[in-house]
CSV table of C-alpha atoms and ligand atoms in Angstrom, one decimal:
chain,number,residue,atom,x,y,z
A,1,UNK,CA,123.4,-23.9,-8.2
A,2,UNK,CA,120.5,-26.1,-6.9
A,3,UNK,CA,118.8,-24.6,-3.8
A,4,UNK,CA,118.8,-28.1,-2.2
A,5,UNK,CA,120.3,-31.4,-3.2
A,6,UNK,CA,118.6,-34.0,-0.9
A,7,UNK,CA,114.8,-33.4,-0.6
A,8,UNK,CA,112.5,-35.5,1.6
A,9,UNK,CA,108.7,-35.4,1.0
A,10,UNK,CA,106.4,-36.5,3.9
A,11,UNK,CA,102.9,-37.3,2.5
A,12,UNK,CA,102.8,-38.6,-1.0
A,13,UNK,CA,99.3,-37.6,-2.1
A,14,UNK,CA,98.3,-35.1,-4.8
A,15,UNK,CA,100.7,-32.3,-3.7
A,16,UNK,CA,103.6,-34.5,-2.4
A,17,UNK,CA,103.5,-36.6,-5.6
A,18,UNK,CA,103.2,-33.5,-7.8
A,19,UNK,CA,106.3,-32.0,-6.1
A,20,UNK,CA,108.2,-35.3,-6.6
A,21,UNK,CA,107.3,-35.4,-10.3
A,22,UNK,CA,108.2,-31.6,-10.8
A,23,UNK,CA,111.5,-32.0,-9.0
A,24,UNK,CA,112.4,-35.0,-11.2
A,25,UNK,CA,111.6,-32.8,-14.3
A,26,UNK,CA,113.2,-29.5,-13.2
A,27,UNK,CA,116.1,-30.6,-10.9
A,28,UNK,CA,117.0,-34.2,-12.0
A,29,UNK,CA,120.2,-34.0,-9.9
A,30,UNK,CA,118.3,-33.9,-6.6
A,31,UNK,CA,118.1,-37.0,-4.5
A,32,UNK,CA,114.5,-37.6,-3.5
A,33,UNK,CA,113.2,-39.6,-0.5
A,34,UNK,CA,109.6,-40.0,0.6
A,35,UNK,CA,107.4,-41.4,3.3
A,36,UNK,CA,103.6,-41.7,3.8
A,37,UNK,CA,101.9,-42.9,6.9
A,38,UNK,CA,99.6,-45.2,4.7
A,39,UNK,CA,101.5,-48.4,3.7
A,40,UNK,CA,99.3,-48.8,0.7
A,41,UNK,CA,100.2,-45.3,-0.5
A,42,UNK,CA,103.9,-46.2,0.0
A,43,UNK,CA,103.5,-49.2,-2.2
A,44,UNK,CA,101.8,-47.2,-4.9
A,45,UNK,CA,104.4,-44.5,-4.7
A,46,UNK,CA,107.1,-47.2,-5.2
A,47,UNK,CA,105.3,-48.6,-8.2
A,48,UNK,CA,105.0,-45.1,-9.7
A,49,UNK,CA,108.8,-44.5,-9.0
A,50,UNK,CA,108.0,-41.2,-7.5
A,51,UNK,CA,111.2,-41.0,-5.4
A,52,UNK,CA,114.6,-42.6,-5.4
A,53,UNK,CA,113.7,-44.1,-2.1
A,54,UNK,CA,110.4,-44.6,-0.2
A,55,UNK,CA,111.3,-45.2,3.4
A,56,UNK,CA,109.2,-47.2,5.9
A,57,UNK,CA,109.5,-44.5,8.6
A,58,UNK,CA,109.4,-40.7,8.6
A,59,UNK,CA,112.7,-40.6,10.5
A,60,UNK,CA,114.5,-42.8,7.9
A,61,UNK,CA,113.2,-40.5,5.1
A,62,UNK,CA,114.7,-37.4,6.5
A,63,UNK,CA,118.1,-38.5,8.0
A,64,UNK,CA,120.1,-37.3,5.0
A,65,UNK,CA,117.8,-34.5,3.8
A,66,UNK,CA,118.8,-30.8,3.5
A,67,UNK,CA,115.1,-29.9,2.7
A,68,UNK,CA,112.0,-31.6,4.2
A,69,UNK,CA,108.5,-30.7,2.9
A,70,UNK,CA,105.4,-31.9,4.9
A,71,UNK,CA,102.6,-32.6,2.5
A,72,UNK,CA,100.0,-34.0,4.9
A,73,UNK,CA,96.5,-32.6,5.9
A,74,UNK,CA,96.9,-29.5,8.1
A,75,UNK,CA,95.5,-31.4,11.1
A,76,UNK,CA,98.3,-34.0,10.8
A,77,UNK,CA,101.2,-31.4,10.5
A,78,UNK,CA,102.0,-31.5,14.2
A,79,UNK,CA,102.2,-35.3,14.3
A,80,UNK,CA,104.3,-35.4,11.1
A,81,UNK,CA,106.7,-32.8,12.5
A,82,UNK,CA,107.0,-34.7,15.8
A,83,UNK,CA,107.7,-37.9,13.9
A,84,UNK,CA,110.8,-36.4,12.2
A,85,UNK,CA,112.1,-34.3,15.1
A,86,UNK,CA,114.6,-36.9,16.3
A,87,UNK,CA,116.2,-37.7,12.9
A,88,UNK,CA,116.2,-34.2,11.3
A,89,UNK,CA,119.8,-33.0,10.4
A,90,UNK,CA,120.6,-29.7,12.2
A,91,UNK,CA,121.1,-27.8,9.0
A,92,UNK,CA,117.9,-29.0,7.2
A,93,UNK,CA,115.3,-26.5,6.2
A,94,UNK,CA,111.6,-27.5,7.0
A,95,UNK,CA,108.6,-26.5,5.0
A,96,UNK,CA,105.0,-27.5,4.4
A,97,UNK,CA,102.3,-27.0,1.8
A,98,UNK,CA,99.3,-26.6,4.1
A,99,UNK,CA,96.2,-24.6,2.9
A,100,UNK,CA,96.0,-22.7,6.2
A,101,UNK,CA,99.1,-21.2,7.8
A,102,UNK,CA,98.6,-19.7,11.3
A,103,UNK,CA,98.0,-23.0,13.2
A,104,UNK,CA,100.5,-24.9,11.0
A,105,UNK,CA,103.3,-22.3,11.7
A,106,UNK,CA,102.6,-22.6,15.5
A,107,UNK,CA,102.5,-26.5,15.3
A,108,UNK,CA,105.8,-26.7,13.4
A,109,UNK,CA,107.6,-24.2,15.7
A,110,UNK,CA,106.4,-26.1,18.8
A,111,UNK,CA,107.5,-29.5,17.4
A,112,UNK,CA,110.8,-28.3,15.9
A,113,UNK,CA,111.9,-25.3,18.0
A,114,UNK,CA,115.5,-25.2,16.7
A,115,UNK,CA,114.8,-25.8,13.0
A,116,UNK,CA,114.8,-23.3,10.1
A,117,UNK,CA,111.1,-23.2,9.2
A,118,UNK,CA,109.8,-21.7,6.0
A,119,UNK,CA,106.1,-22.5,5.6
A,120,UNK,CA,104.7,-22.4,2.1
A,121,UNK,CA,101.3,-22.7,0.3
A,122,UNK,CA,101.3,-23.5,-3.4
A,123,UNK,CA,97.9,-22.1,-4.4
A,124,UNK,CA,97.4,-24.8,-7.0
A,125,UNK,CA,95.5,-28.0,-6.8
A,126,UNK,CA,92.5,-30.1,-8.0
A,127,UNK,CA,89.7,-31.9,-6.3
A,128,UNK,CA,91.6,-35.2,-6.6
A,129,UNK,CA,93.9,-36.8,-4.1
A,130,UNK,CA,96.4,-39.6,-3.8
A,131,UNK,CA,99.7,-40.3,-5.5
A,132,UNK,CA,98.2,-41.1,-8.9
A,133,UNK,CA,96.5,-37.7,-9.1
A,134,UNK,CA,99.7,-35.6,-9.1
A,135,UNK,CA,101.3,-34.1,-12.2
A,136,UNK,CA,104.5,-32.2,-12.7
A,137,UNK,CA,103.0,-29.1,-14.3
A,138,UNK,CA,100.6,-28.4,-11.3
A,139,UNK,CA,102.6,-25.4,-10.0
A,140,UNK,CA,103.5,-23.8,-13.3
A,141,UNK,CA,102.6,-20.1,-13.3
A,142,UNK,CA,100.8,-20.5,-10.0
A,143,UNK,CA,101.4,-18.5,-6.8
A,144,UNK,CA,103.3,-20.1,-4.0
A,145,UNK,CA,102.9,-18.0,-0.7
A,146,UNK,CA,105.7,-18.1,1.9
A,147,UNK,CA,104.8,-17.3,5.5
A,148,UNK,CA,108.2,-17.4,7.4
A,149,UNK,CA,108.0,-16.6,11.1
A,150,UNK,CA,109.9,-13.5,12.3
A,151,UNK,CA,113.6,-14.1,12.7
A,152,UNK,CA,113.8,-16.9,10.0
A,153,UNK,CA,117.2,-17.0,8.3
A,154,UNK,CA,116.8,-15.0,5.1
A,155,UNK,CA,119.0,-17.5,3.2
A,156,UNK,CA,116.6,-20.3,4.1
A,157,UNK,CA,113.7,-18.2,2.8
A,158,UNK,CA,115.6,-17.4,-0.4
A,159,UNK,CA,116.4,-21.1,-1.0
A,160,UNK,CA,112.8,-22.2,-0.5
A,161,UNK,CA,111.6,-19.4,-2.9
A,162,UNK,CA,114.2,-20.6,-5.5
A,163,UNK,CA,113.0,-24.2,-5.1
A,164,UNK,CA,109.4,-23.2,-5.9
A,165,UNK,CA,110.5,-21.0,-8.8
A,166,UNK,CA,112.3,-23.9,-10.3
A,167,UNK,CA,109.0,-25.8,-10.1
A,168,UNK,CA,107.4,-23.0,-12.2
A,169,UNK,CA,105.7,-21.1,-9.3
A,170,UNK,CA,105.6,-17.3,-8.7
A,171,UNK,CA,106.6,-16.3,-5.1
A,172,UNK,CA,104.8,-14.0,-2.7
A,173,UNK,CA,105.6,-13.6,1.0
A,174,UNK,CA,103.1,-12.6,3.7
A,175,UNK,CA,102.1,-12.8,7.4
A,176,UNK,CA,100.3,-16.1,8.3
A,177,UNK,CA,97.3,-14.2,9.6
A,178,UNK,CA,96.9,-12.2,6.4
A,179,UNK,CA,97.3,-15.4,4.3
A,180,UNK,CA,94.5,-17.0,6.3
A,181,UNK,CA,92.1,-14.1,5.8
A,182,UNK,CA,92.8,-13.9,2.1
A,183,UNK,CA,92.5,-17.7,1.5
A,184,UNK,CA,89.3,-17.8,3.7
A,185,UNK,CA,87.5,-15.7,1.2
A,186,UNK,CA,89.1,-16.9,-2.1
A,187,UNK,CA,89.4,-20.6,-1.4
A,188,UNK,CA,87.9,-21.9,1.9
A,189,UNK,CA,84.5,-20.1,1.7
A,190,UNK,CA,84.0,-21.2,-2.0
A,191,UNK,CA,84.6,-24.8,-1.0
A,192,UNK,CA,82.2,-24.5,1.9
A,193,UNK,CA,79.5,-23.0,-0.4
A,194,UNK,CA,80.1,-25.9,-2.9
A,195,UNK,CA,79.7,-28.5,-0.1
A,196,UNK,CA,76.5,-26.8,1.0
A,197,UNK,CA,74.8,-26.5,-2.4
A,198,UNK,CA,75.6,-30.0,-3.4
A,199,UNK,CA,74.5,-31.3,0.0
A,200,UNK,CA,71.2,-29.3,-0.4
A,201,UNK,CA,70.6,-30.7,-3.9
A,202,UNK,CA,71.3,-34.2,-2.7
A,203,UNK,CA,68.8,-33.9,0.1
A,204,UNK,CA,66.2,-32.6,-2.5
A,205,UNK,CA,66.9,-35.5,-4.8
A,206,UNK,CA,65.0,-37.7,-2.4
A,207,UNK,CA,61.9,-35.6,-3.3
A,208,UNK,CA,62.6,-35.2,-7.0
A,209,UNK,CA,64.0,-38.7,-7.8
A,210,UNK,CA,66.9,-38.4,-10.3
A,211,UNK,CA,66.0,-34.9,-11.6
A,212,UNK,CA,68.9,-33.2,-9.9
A,213,UNK,CA,71.4,-35.4,-11.7
A,214,UNK,CA,69.5,-35.5,-15.0
A,215,UNK,CA,69.2,-31.8,-15.4
A,216,UNK,CA,72.5,-30.7,-13.8
A,217,UNK,CA,73.7,-27.9,-16.0
A,218,UNK,CA,77.1,-26.2,-16.0
A,219,UNK,CA,76.8,-24.3,-12.8
A,220,UNK,CA,75.8,-27.2,-10.6
A,221,UNK,CA,78.4,-29.5,-12.3
A,222,UNK,CA,81.1,-26.9,-11.4
A,223,UNK,CA,80.0,-27.0,-7.8
A,224,UNK,CA,80.1,-30.8,-7.8
A,225,UNK,CA,83.8,-30.8,-8.9
A,226,UNK,CA,84.8,-28.6,-5.9
A,227,UNK,CA,82.5,-30.6,-3.6
A,228,UNK,CA,84.3,-33.8,-4.6
A,229,UNK,CA,87.5,-32.5,-2.8
A,230,UNK,CA,89.1,-34.6,-0.1
A,231,UNK,CA,86.9,-34.8,3.1
A,232,UNK,CA,89.9,-35.1,5.5
A,233,UNK,CA,91.8,-32.3,4.0
A,234,UNK,CA,88.9,-29.9,4.0
A,235,UNK,CA,87.6,-30.8,7.5
A,236,UNK,CA,91.1,-29.9,8.7
A,237,UNK,CA,91.2,-26.6,6.8
A,238,UNK,CA,87.9,-25.4,8.3
A,239,UNK,CA,88.9,-26.4,11.8
A,240,UNK,CA,92.3,-24.9,11.6
A,241,UNK,CA,91.3,-21.6,10.0
A,242,UNK,CA,88.2,-21.3,12.1
A,243,UNK,CA,88.3,-17.6,13.0
A,244,UNK,CA,88.9,-16.2,9.5
A,245,UNK,CA,86.3,-18.6,7.9
A,246,UNK,CA,83.6,-17.7,10.5
A,247,UNK,CA,84.3,-14.0,9.9
A,248,UNK,CA,84.0,-14.4,6.1
A,249,UNK,CA,80.9,-16.6,6.5
A,250,UNK,CA,79.2,-13.9,8.6
A,251,UNK,CA,79.8,-11.3,5.8
A,252,UNK,CA,78.6,-13.8,3.2
A,253,UNK,CA,75.4,-14.6,5.1
A,254,UNK,CA,74.6,-10.8,5.4
A,255,UNK,CA,75.2,-10.4,1.6
A,256,UNK,CA,73.0,-13.4,0.9
A,257,UNK,CA,70.2,-12.0,3.1
A,258,UNK,CA,70.5,-8.7,1.1
A,259,UNK,CA,70.0,-10.7,-2.1
A,260,UNK,CA,67.1,-12.6,-0.7
A,261,UNK,CA,65.4,-9.2,0.2
A,262,UNK,CA,66.1,-7.8,-3.3
A,263,UNK,CA,64.4,-10.9,-4.9
A,264,UNK,CA,61.5,-10.7,-2.5
A,265,UNK,CA,60.8,-7.0,-3.2
A,266,UNK,CA,61.5,-7.2,-6.9
A,267,UNK,CA,64.6,-4.9,-6.8
A,268,UNK,CA,65.9,-5.9,-10.2
A,269,UNK,CA,68.4,-3.0,-10.3
A,270,UNK,CA,70.2,-4.3,-7.2
A,271,UNK,CA,70.5,-7.8,-8.7
A,272,UNK,CA,71.7,-6.3,-12.0
A,273,UNK,CA,74.3,-4.1,-10.3
A,274,UNK,CA,75.8,-6.9,-8.3
A,275,UNK,CA,75.9,-9.3,-11.3
A,276,UNK,CA,77.6,-6.5,-13.4
A,277,UNK,CA,80.2,-6.0,-10.7
A,278,UNK,CA,80.9,-9.8,-10.4
A,279,UNK,CA,81.2,-10.2,-14.2
A,280,UNK,CA,83.9,-7.5,-14.1
A,281,UNK,CA,85.8,-9.5,-11.3
A,282,UNK,CA,85.8,-12.6,-13.6
A,283,UNK,CA,87.1,-10.5,-16.5
A,284,UNK,CA,89.9,-9.0,-14.6
A,285,UNK,CA,91.0,-12.5,-13.3
A,286,UNK,CA,91.0,-13.8,-16.9
A,287,UNK,CA,93.0,-10.7,-18.1
A,288,UNK,CA,95.6,-11.3,-15.3
A,289,UNK,CA,96.1,-14.8,-16.6
A,290,UNK,CA,94.9,-16.3,-13.3
A,291,UNK,CA,92.5,-18.6,-15.2
A,292,UNK,CA,93.7,-21.4,-17.4
A,293,UNK,CA,92.8,-24.8,-18.6
A,294,UNK,CA,93.5,-26.4,-15.2
A,295,UNK,CA,89.8,-26.9,-14.5
A,296,UNK,CA,89.4,-28.6,-17.8
A,297,UNK,CA,92.4,-30.8,-16.9
A,298,UNK,CA,90.4,-31.9,-13.9
A,299,UNK,CA,87.3,-32.6,-15.9
A,300,UNK,CA,89.1,-34.5,-18.6
A,301,UNK,CA,90.3,-36.9,-15.9
A,302,UNK,CA,86.9,-37.6,-14.4
B,1,LIG,N1,94.5,-30.7,-2.7
B,1,LIG,C1,94.8,-29.5,-3.1
B,1,LIG,O1,94.3,-29.0,-4.1
B,1,LIG,C2,95.8,-28.7,-2.3
B,1,LIG,C3,96.2,-29.1,-1.0
B,1,LIG,N2,97.1,-28.4,-0.3
B,1,LIG,C4,97.6,-28.9,1.0
B,1,LIG,O2,98.5,-29.9,0.8
B,1,LIG,C5,98.4,-30.9,1.9
B,1,LIG,C6,98.2,-32.3,1.3
B,1,LIG,O3,97.1,-32.3,0.5
B,1,LIG,P1,96.8,-33.4,-0.7
B,1,LIG,O4,98.1,-33.8,-1.3
B,1,LIG,O5,95.8,-32.8,-1.6
B,1,LIG,O6,96.2,-34.6,0.2
B,1,LIG,P2,96.2,-36.2,-0.2
B,1,LIG,O7,95.1,-36.7,0.6
B,1,LIG,O8,96.2,-36.4,-1.6
B,1,LIG,O9,97.6,-36.7,0.5
B,1,LIG,C7,97.9,-36.5,1.8
B,1,LIG,C8,98.8,-37.7,2.2
B,1,LIG,O10,99.3,-37.5,3.6
B,1,LIG,C9,99.3,-38.8,4.2
B,1,LIG,N3,99.5,-38.6,5.7
B,1,LIG,C10,98.5,-38.2,6.5
B,1,LIG,N4,99.0,-38.1,7.8
B,1,LIG,C11,100.3,-38.4,7.7
B,1,LIG,C12,101.4,-38.4,8.6
B,1,LIG,N5,101.2,-38.0,9.9
B,1,LIG,N6,102.6,-38.7,8.2
B,1,LIG,C13,102.8,-39.1,6.9
B,1,LIG,N7,101.9,-39.1,5.9
B,1,LIG,C14,100.6,-38.7,6.3
B,1,LIG,C15,98.1,-39.5,3.8
B,1,LIG,O11,98.2,-40.9,3.9
B,1,LIG,C16,98.0,-39.1,2.3
B,1,LIG,O12,98.6,-40.0,1.4
B,1,LIG,C17,97.3,-30.4,2.8
B,1,LIG,O13,97.8,-29.8,3.9
B,1,LIG,C18,96.5,-29.5,1.9
B,1,LIG,O14,95.8,-28.5,2.7
B,1,LIG,C19,97.7,-27.2,-0.8
B,1,LIG,C20,97.4,-26.8,-2.0
B,1,LIG,C21,96.4,-27.5,-2.9
B,2,LIG,O1,90.5,-27.5,-7.2
B,2,LIG,C1,90.4,-26.3,-7.0
B,2,LIG,O2,89.6,-25.6,-7.6
B,2,LIG,C2,91.1,-25.7,-5.9
B,2,LIG,O3,90.7,-24.7,-5.4
B,2,LIG,C3,92.4,-26.4,-5.5
B,2,LIG,C4,93.0,-25.9,-4.3
B,2,LIG,C5,92.7,-26.4,-3.1
B,2,LIG,C6,93.3,-26.0,-1.9
B,2,LIG,C7,94.3,-25.1,-1.9
B,2,LIG,O4,94.9,-24.7,-0.8
B,2,LIG,C8,94.7,-24.5,-3.1
B,2,LIG,C9,94.1,-25.0,-4.3
């Protein structure tokens, strides 16, 4: 049996449009409605036939839904939840796809105190955004982390897990605070570092004319892909996951200072030991099948 039969997607960018496409493929019997605050995005979503119906208000999109997924930047979750509060059916389950969870869970609970809320984070994406960027296979073999608040109806959690499994994802459940610390180091900090290094190189370019672009080798190119990620989305991630990101950034700065010292004093063995350890990390990720051609997918669409 399908976990849900009438799904509403609020926010039709990369993630919302990927969910719409994946639902059409995996659960063709589901009735899909959608809404986006941007009228131009709504028009493009209609042209792409992403949903059975693209409504002109958030309320109209959710009136008949048994499952509502908020796919907007984390800083817009509270407003998106308030916009549907009036029209949400009593038995509908609410979820989101935000990259940080603590502040989103709090915002959803405040705006929708009586709703069954099962927050989720599909740990899958690209540097692209907008409805054209989505694709149905995005969640296949990727983790989707559920962070339900205490006391959430176990049946609602099970139905949301089943929904994501049908889109091809693997399910994990954890506390919002634990999620935010893990993602701070595995996703948020790497994005911050990429934004920094590309920013530094772009400042230098004024001195070295076009050399930075001309000689950009693999490493720098990889950073530019990450640093091309959506500015609104990532501004919101850093502001909403402030504590965990600042904590990880502190540790990172200390480790960077240690490397700086090793280079200054010619401690080659320290550099060699670290690089050997990090090479092993990469190998174990590849062995666990956590790496695939997704990055190449991104590149082939540049
Ligand atoms: N981009 C990625 O790789 C991933 C993103 N996420 C999370 O998914 C969420 C959506 O991200 P993307 O799809 O990448 O962004 P996107 O920029 O492609 O799409 C977001 C859409 O939300 C709309 N929107 C903004 N405020 C709204 C509101 N109040 N009501 C209705 N629509 C509104 C925007 O007009 C835009 O079309 C974010 O919370 C992000 O943290 C999660 C996993 C991966
Ligand atoms: O494009 C990449 O390399 C990503 O890291 C995509 C991504 C961005 C944000 C998330 O919360 C999860 C995945």
